[in-house]
PDB file of C-alpha atoms and ligand atoms in Angstrom:
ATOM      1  CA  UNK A   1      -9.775  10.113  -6.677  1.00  0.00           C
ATOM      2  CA  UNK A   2      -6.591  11.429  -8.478  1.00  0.00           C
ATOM      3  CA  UNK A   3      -7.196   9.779 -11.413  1.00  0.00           C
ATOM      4  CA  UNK A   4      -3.940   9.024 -14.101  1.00  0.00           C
ATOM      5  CA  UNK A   5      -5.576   7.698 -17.375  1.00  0.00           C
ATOM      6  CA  UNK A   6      -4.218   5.422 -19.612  1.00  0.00           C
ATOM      7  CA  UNK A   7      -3.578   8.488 -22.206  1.00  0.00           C
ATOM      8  CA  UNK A   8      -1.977  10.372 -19.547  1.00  0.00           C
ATOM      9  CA  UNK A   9       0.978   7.834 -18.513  1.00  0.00           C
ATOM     10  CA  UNK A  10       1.406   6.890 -21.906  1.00  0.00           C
ATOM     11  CA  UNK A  11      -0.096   3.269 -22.405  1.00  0.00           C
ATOM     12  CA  UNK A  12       0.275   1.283 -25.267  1.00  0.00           C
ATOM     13  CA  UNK A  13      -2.932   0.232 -26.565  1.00  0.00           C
ATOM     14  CA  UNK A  14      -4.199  -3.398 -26.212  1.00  0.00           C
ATOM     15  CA  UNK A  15      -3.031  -5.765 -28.664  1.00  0.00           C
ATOM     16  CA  UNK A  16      -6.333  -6.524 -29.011  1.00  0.00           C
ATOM     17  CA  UNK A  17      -9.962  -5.305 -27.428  1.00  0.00           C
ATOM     18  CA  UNK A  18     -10.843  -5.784 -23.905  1.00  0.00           C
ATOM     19  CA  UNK A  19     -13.172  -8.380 -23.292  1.00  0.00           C
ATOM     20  CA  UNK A  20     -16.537  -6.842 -21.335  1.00  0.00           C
ATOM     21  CA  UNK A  21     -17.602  -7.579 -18.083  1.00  0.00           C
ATOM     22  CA  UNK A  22     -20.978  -6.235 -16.755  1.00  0.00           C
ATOM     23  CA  UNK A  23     -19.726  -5.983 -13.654  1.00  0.00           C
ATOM     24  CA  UNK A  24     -17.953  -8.711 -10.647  1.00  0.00           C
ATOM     25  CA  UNK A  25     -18.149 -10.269  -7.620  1.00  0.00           C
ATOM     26  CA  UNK A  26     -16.064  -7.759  -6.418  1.00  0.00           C
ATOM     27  CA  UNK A  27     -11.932  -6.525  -6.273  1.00  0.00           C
ATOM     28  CA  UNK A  28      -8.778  -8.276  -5.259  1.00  0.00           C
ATOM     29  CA  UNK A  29      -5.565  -6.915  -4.147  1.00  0.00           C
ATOM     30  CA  UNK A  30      -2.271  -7.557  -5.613  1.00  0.00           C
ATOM     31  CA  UNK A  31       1.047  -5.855  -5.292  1.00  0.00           C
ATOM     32  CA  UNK A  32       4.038  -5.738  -7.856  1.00  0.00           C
ATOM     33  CA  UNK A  33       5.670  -8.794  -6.288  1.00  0.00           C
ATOM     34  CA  UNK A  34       9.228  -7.846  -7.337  1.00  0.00           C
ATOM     35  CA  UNK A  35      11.754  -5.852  -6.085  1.00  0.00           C
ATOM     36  CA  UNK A  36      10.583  -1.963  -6.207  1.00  0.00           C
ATOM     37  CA  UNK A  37      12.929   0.872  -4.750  1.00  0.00           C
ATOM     38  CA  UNK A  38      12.109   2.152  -1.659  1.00  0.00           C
ATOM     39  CA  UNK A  39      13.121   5.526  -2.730  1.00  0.00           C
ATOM     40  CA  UNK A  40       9.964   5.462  -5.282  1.00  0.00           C
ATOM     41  CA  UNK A  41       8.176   7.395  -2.117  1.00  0.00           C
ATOM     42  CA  UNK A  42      10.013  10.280  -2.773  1.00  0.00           C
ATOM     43  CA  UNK A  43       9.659  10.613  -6.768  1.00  0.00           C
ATOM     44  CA  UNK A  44       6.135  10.608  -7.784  1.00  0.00           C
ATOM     45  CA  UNK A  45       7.913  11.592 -11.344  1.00  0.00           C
ATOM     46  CA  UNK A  46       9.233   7.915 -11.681  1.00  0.00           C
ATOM     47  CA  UNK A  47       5.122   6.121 -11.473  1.00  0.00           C
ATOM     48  CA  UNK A  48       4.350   6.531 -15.102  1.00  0.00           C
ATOM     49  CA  UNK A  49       7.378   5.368 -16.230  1.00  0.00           C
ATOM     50  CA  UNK A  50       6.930   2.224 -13.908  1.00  0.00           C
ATOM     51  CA  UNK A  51       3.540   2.339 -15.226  1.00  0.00           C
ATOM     52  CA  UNK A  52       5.230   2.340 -18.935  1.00  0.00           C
ATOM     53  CA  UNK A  53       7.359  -1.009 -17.422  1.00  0.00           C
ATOM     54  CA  UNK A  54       4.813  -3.077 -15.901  1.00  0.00           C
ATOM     55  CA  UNK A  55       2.465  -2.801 -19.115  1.00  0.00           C
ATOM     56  CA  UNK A  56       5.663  -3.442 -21.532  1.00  0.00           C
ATOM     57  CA  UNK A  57       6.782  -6.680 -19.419  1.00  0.00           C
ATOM     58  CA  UNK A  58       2.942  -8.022 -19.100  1.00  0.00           C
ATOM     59  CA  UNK A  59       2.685  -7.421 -23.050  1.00  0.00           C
ATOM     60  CA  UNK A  60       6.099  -8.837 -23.562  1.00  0.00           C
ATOM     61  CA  UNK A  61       4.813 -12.047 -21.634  1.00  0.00           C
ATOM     62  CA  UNK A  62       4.840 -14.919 -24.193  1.00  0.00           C
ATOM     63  CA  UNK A  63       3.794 -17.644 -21.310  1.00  0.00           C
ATOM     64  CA  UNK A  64       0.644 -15.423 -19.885  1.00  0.00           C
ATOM     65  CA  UNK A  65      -0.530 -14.394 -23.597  1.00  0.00           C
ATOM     66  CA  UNK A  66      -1.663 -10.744 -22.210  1.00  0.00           C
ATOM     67  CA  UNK A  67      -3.488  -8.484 -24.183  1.00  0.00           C
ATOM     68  CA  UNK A  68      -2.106  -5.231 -22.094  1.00  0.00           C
ATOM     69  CA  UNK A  69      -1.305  -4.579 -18.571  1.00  0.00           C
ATOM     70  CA  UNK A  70      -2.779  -7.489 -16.266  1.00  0.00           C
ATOM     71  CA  UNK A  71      -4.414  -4.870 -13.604  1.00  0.00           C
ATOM     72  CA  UNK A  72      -7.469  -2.924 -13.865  1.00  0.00           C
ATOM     73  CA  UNK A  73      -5.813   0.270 -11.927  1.00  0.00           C
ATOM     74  CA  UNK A  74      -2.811   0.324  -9.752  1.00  0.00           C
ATOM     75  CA  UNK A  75      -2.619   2.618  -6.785  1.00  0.00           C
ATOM     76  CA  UNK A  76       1.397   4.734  -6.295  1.00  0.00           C
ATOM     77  CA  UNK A  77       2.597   5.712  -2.889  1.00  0.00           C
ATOM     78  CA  UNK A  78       1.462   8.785  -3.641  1.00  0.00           C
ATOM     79  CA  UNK A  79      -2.106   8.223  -3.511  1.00  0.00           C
ATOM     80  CA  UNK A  80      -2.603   8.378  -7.356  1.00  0.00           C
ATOM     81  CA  UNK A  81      -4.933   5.794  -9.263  1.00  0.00           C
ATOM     82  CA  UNK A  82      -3.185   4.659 -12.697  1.00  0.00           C
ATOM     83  CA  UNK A  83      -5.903   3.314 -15.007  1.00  0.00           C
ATOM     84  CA  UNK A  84      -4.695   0.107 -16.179  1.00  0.00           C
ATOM     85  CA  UNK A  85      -7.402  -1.663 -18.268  1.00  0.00           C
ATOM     86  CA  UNK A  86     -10.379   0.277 -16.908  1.00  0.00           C
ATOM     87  CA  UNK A  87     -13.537  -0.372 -15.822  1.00  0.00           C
ATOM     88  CA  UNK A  88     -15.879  -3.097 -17.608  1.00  0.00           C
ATOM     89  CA  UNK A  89     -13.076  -4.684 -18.760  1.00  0.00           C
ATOM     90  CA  UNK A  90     -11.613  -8.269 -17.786  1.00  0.00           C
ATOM     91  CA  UNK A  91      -8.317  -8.489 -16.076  1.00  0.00           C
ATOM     92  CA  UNK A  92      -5.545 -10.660 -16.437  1.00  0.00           C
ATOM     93  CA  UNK A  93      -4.199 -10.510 -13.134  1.00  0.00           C
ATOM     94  CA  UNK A  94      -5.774 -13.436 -10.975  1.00  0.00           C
ATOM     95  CA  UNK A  95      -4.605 -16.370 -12.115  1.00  0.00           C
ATOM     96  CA  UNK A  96      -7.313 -18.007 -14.731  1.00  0.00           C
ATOM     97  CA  UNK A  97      -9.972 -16.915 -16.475  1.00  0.00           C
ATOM     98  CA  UNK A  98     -12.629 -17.710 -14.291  1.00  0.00           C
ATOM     99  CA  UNK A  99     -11.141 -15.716 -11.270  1.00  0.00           C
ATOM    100  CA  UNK A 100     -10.348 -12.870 -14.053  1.00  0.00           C
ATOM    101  CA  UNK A 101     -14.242 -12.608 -14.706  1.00  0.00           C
ATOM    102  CA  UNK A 102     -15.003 -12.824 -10.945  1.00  0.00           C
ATOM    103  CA  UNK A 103     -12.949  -9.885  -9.683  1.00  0.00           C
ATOM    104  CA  UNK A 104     -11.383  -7.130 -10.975  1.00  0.00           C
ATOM    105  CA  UNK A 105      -7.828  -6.373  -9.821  1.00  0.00           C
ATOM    106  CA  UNK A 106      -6.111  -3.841  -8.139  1.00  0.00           C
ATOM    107  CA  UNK A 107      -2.168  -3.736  -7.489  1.00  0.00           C
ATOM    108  CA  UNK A 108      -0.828  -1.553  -4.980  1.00  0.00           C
ATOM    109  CA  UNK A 109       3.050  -0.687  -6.493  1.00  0.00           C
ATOM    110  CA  UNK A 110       4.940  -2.649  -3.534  1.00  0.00           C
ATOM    111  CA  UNK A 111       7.311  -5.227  -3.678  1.00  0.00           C
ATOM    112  CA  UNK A 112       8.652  -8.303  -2.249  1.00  0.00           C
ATOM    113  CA  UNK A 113      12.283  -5.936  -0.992  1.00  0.00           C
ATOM    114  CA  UNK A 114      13.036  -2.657  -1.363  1.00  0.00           C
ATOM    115  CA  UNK A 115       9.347  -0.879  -0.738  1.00  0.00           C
ATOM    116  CA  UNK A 116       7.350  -3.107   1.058  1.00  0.00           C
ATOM    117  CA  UNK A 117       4.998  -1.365   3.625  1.00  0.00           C
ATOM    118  CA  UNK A 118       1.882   0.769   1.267  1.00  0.00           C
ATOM    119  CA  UNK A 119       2.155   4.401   2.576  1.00  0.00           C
ATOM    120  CA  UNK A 120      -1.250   5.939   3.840  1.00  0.00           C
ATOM    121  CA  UNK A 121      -1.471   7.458   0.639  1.00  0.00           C
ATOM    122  CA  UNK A 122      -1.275   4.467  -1.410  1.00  0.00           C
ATOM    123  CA  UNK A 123      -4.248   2.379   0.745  1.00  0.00           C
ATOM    124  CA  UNK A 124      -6.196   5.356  -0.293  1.00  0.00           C
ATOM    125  CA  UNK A 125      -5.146   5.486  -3.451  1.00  0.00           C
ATOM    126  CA  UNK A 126      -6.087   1.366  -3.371  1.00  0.00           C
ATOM    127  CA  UNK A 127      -9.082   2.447  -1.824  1.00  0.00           C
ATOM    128  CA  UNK A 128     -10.604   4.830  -4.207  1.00  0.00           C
ATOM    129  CA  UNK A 129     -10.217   2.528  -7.203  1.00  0.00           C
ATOM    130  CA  UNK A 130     -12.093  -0.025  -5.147  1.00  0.00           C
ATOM    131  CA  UNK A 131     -14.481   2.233  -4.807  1.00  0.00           C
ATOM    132  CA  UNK A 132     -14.462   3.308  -8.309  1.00  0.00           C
ATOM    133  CA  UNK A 133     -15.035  -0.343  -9.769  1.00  0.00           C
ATOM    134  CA  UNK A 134     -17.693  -0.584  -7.155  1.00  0.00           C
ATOM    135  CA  UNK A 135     -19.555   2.612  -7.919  1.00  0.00           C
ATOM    136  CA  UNK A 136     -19.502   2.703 -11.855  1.00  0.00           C
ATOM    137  CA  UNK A 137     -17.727  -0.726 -13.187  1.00  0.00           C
ATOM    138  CA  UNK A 138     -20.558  -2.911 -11.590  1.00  0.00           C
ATOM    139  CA  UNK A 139     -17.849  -4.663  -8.776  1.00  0.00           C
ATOM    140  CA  UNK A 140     -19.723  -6.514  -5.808  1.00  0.00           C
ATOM    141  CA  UNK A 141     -18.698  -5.964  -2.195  1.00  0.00           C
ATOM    142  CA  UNK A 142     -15.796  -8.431  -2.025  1.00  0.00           C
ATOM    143  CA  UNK A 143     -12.636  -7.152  -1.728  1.00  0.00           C
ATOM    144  CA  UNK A 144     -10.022 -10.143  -1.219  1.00  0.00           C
ATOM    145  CA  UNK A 145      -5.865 -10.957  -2.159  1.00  0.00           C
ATOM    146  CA  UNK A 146      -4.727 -12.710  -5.015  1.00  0.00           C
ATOM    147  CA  UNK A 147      -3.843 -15.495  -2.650  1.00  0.00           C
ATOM    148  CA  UNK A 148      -7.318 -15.605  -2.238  1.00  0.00           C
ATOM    149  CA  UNK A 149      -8.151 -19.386  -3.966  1.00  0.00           C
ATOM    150  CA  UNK A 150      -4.996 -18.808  -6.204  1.00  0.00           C
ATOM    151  CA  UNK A 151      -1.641 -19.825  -5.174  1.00  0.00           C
ATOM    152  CA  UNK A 152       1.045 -16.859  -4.965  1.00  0.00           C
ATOM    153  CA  UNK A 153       2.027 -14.795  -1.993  1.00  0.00           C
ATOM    154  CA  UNK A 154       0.739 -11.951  -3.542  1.00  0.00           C
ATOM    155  CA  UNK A 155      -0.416  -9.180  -2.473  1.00  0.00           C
ATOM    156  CA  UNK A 156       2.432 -10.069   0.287  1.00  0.00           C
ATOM    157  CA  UNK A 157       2.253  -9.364   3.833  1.00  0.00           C
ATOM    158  CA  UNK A 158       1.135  -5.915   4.808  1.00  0.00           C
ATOM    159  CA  UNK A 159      -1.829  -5.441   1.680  1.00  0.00           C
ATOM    160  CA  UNK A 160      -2.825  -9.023   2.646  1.00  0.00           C
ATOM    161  CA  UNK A 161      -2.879  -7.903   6.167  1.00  0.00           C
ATOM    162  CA  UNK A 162      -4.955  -4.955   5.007  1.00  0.00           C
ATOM    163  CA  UNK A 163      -7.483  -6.639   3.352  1.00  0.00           C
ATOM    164  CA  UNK A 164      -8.158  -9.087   5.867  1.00  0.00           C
ATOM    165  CA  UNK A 165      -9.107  -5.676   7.958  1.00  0.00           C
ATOM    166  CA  UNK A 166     -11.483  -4.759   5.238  1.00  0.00           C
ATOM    167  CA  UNK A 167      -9.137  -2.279   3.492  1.00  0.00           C
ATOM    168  CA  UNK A 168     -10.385   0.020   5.460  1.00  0.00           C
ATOM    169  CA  UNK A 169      -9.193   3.768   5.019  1.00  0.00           C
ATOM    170  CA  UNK A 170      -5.833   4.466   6.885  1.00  0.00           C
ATOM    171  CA  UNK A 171      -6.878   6.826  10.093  1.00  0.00           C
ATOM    172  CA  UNK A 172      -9.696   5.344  10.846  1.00  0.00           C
ATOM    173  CA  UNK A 173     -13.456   6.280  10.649  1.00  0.00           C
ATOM    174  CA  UNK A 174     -15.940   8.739   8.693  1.00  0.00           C
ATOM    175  CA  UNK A 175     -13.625   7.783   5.557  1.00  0.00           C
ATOM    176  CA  UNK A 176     -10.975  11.010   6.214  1.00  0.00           C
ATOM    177  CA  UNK A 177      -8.000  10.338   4.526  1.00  0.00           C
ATOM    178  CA  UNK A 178      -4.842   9.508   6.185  1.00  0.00           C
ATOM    179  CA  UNK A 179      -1.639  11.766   6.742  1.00  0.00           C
ATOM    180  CA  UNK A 180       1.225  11.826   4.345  1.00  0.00           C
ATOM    181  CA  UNK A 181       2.769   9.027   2.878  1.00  0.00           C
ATOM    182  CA  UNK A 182       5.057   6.982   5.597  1.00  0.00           C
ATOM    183  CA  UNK A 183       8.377   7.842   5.589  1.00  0.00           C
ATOM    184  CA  UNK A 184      11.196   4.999   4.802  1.00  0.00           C
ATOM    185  CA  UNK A 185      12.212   3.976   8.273  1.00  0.00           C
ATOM    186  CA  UNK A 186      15.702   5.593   8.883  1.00  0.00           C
ATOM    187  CA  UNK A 187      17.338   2.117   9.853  1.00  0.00           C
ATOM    188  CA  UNK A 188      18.188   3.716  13.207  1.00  0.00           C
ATOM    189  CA  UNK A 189      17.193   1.703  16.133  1.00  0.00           C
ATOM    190  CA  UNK A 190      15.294   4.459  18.320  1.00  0.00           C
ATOM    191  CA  UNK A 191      15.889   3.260  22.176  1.00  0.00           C
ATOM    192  CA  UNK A 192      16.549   4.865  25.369  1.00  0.00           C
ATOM    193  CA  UNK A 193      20.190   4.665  25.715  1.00  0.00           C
ATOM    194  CA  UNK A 194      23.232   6.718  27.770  1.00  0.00           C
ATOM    195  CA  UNK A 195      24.075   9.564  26.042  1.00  0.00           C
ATOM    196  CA  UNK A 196      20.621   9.840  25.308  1.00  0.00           C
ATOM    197  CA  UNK A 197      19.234   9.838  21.442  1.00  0.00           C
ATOM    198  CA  UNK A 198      18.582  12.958  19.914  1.00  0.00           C
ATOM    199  CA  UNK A 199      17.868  13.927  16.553  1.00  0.00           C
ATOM    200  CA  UNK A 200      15.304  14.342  13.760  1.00  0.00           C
ATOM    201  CA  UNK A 201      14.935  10.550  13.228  1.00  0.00           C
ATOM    202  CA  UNK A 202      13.296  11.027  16.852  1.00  0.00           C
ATOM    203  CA  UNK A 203      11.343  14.012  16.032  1.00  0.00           C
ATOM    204  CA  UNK A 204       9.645  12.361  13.083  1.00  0.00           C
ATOM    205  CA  UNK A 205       8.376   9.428  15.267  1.00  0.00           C
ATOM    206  CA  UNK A 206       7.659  12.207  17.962  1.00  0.00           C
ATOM    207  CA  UNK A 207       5.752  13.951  15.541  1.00  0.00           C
ATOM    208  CA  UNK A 208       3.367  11.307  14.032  1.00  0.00           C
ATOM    209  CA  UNK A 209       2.632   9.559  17.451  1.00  0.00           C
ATOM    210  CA  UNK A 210       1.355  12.922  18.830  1.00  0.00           C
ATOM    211  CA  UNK A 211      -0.367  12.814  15.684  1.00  0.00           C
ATOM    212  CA  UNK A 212      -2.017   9.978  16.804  1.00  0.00           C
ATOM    213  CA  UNK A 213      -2.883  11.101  19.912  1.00  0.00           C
ATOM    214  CA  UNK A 214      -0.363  10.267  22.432  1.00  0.00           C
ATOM    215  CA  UNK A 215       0.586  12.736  24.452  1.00  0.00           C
ATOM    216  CA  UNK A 216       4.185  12.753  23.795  1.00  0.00           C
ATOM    217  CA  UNK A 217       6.849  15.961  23.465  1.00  0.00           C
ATOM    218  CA  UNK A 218       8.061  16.457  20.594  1.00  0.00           C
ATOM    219  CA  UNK A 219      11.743  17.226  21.197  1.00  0.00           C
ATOM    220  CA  UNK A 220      13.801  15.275  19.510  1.00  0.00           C
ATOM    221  CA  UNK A 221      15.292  13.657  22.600  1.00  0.00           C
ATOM    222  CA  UNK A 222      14.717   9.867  23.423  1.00  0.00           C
ATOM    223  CA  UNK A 223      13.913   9.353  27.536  1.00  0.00           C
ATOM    224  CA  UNK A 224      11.626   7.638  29.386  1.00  0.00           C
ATOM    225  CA  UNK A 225       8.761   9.343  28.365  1.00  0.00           C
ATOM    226  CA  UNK A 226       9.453   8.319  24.769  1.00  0.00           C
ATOM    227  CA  UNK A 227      10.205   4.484  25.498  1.00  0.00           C
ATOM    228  CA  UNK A 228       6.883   4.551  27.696  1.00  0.00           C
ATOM    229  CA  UNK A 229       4.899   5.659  25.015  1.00  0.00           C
ATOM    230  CA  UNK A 230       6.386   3.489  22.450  1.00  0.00           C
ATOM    231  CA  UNK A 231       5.640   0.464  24.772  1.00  0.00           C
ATOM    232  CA  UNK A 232       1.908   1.739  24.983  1.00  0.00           C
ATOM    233  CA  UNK A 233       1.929   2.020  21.773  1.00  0.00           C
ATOM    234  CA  UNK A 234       3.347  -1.255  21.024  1.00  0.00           C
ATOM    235  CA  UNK A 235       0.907  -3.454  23.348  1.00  0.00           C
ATOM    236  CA  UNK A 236      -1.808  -1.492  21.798  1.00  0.00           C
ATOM    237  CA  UNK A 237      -0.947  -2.680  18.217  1.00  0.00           C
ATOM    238  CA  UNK A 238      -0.672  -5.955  19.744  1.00  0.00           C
ATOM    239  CA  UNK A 239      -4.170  -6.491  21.560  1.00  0.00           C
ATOM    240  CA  UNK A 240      -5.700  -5.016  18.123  1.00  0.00           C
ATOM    241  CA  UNK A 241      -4.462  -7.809  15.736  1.00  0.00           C
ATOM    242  CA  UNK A 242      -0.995  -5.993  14.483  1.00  0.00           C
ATOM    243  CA  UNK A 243       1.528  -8.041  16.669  1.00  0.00           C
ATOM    244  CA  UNK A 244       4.361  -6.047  17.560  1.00  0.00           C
ATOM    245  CA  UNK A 245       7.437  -6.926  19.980  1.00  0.00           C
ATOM    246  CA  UNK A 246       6.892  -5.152  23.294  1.00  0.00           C
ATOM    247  CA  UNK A 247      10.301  -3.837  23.938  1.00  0.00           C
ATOM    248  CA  UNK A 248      10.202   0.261  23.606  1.00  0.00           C
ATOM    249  CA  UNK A 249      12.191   0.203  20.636  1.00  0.00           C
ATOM    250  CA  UNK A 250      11.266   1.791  17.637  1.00  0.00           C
ATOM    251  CA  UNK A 251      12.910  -0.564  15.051  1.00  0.00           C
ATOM    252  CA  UNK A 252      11.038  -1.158  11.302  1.00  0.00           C
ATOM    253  CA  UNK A 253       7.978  -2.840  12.434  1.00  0.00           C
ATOM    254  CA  UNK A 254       6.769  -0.547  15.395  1.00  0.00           C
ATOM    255  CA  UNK A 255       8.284   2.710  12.807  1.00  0.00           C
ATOM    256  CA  UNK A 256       5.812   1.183   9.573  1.00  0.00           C
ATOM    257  CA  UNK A 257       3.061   0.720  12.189  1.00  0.00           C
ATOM    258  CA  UNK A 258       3.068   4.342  13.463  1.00  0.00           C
ATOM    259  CA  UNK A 259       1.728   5.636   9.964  1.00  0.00           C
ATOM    260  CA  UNK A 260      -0.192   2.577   9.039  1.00  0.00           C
ATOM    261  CA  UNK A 261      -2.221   1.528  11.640  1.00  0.00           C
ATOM    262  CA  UNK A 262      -5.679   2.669  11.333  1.00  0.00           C
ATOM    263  CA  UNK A 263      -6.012   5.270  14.445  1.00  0.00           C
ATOM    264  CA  UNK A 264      -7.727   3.176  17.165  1.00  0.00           C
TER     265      UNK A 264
HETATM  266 ZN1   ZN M   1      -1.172 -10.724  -7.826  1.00  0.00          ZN
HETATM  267 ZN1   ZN M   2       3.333   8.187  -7.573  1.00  0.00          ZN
END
């Protein structure tokens, strides 16, 4: 786990001490619920200062009453584990104090616009905490969303979506750890079309599909062999519980789903 401790991305200390927990019925999964840039993929250098943000908002929180950051970790797009108030220590994040004793929480730093989808990296990075809390801050098997018996959207969509699969690690199987972090979709349509498409938009999506397995060139150039593939690809997501529009068009949805879906 790529650990970033509390000392290294410059908490504040707690206005006042933790209060111990033993251990929990488990984790649940939250995300940042605001708006976070979707060009955070690309600078690792701005996570501790988000970090920095978060815990001076939550502390800054005269309705909540919060001691320090709500979360027990948060996971970056970059596969990095921020320790927010650490193991065997309550959270603040689920709603009450009885849910805050039951699980510990873990936020996964997307938002509701701007960076929504978690990379590969980061559902690792979500992962590994998990796994953390589990193996030395006494967390149960239960891994569930905020929304889970509280009402809020949170962790939105996709993480919810995620841990109704069982957070499992992206790639699928044995636990190997997924490819690099999912590149913002260019917000070019990728379609067969007269001139044909060709550039590195194409390539990318060429790239991670043979990745994947399909047996795909990776040229750069759009044809029939691309749009096949895509609508292969897109009825597979779609008889495996991620519902995509069959139409051999790479637009955001089937883009996300190439790095996100676990390898089937
Ligand atoms: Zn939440
Ligand atoms: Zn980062």
């Amino acid at each position: 786990m790529k650990l970033v401790t509390r000392a290294e991305w410059g908490a504040q200390p707690p206005k006042q001490p933790w209060t111990y927990v033993a251990g929990t019925q488990g984790v649940k999964v939250h995300y940042e619920g605001d708006p976070v840039p979707a060009d955070l993929v690309s600078h690792h250098e701005w996570c501790a200062g988000r970090m920095r943000g978060i815990q001076a908002a939550h502390m800054a929180d005269t309705s909540q009453g919060w001691i320090d950051i709500a979360y027990t970790a948060v996971a970056c797009p970059h596969g990095y584990v921020f320790e927010g108030r650490g193991l065997h220590h309550e959270t603040g994040a689920n709603g009450n104090q009885p849910l805050n004793l039951a699980h510990y929480a873990v936020c996964g730093m997307v938002g509701n616009s701007g960076l929504t989808q978690p990379s590969d990296d980061m559902l690792n990075g979500l992962r590994d905490a998990i796994e953390w809390l589990q193996q030395q801050g006494g967390a149960g098997p239960e891994i569930k969303g905020h929304r889970d018996g509280y009402p809020t959207d949170c962790p939105g969509g996709p993480l919810y979506a995620w841990v109704q699969r069982g957070a499992p690690r992206p790639g699928g199987g044995g636990g190997s750890r997924g490819g690099a972090a999912a590149p913002p979709w260019p917000g070019e349509y990728l379609r067969l079309q007269s001139p044909l498409l060709n550039d590195d938009n194409v390539r990318t999506w060429q790239q991670r599909m043979a990745e994947r397995g399909w047996p795909i060139s990776v040229d750069g150039w759009y044809g029939a062999e691309s749009q096949s593939i895509c609508e292969q690809f897109q009825q597979d997501c779609t008889a495996h519980g991620w519902p995509l529009t069959v139409d051999g068009i790479v637009g955001e949805q089937t883009w996300n789903a190439a790095w996100q879906r676990p390898v089937s």
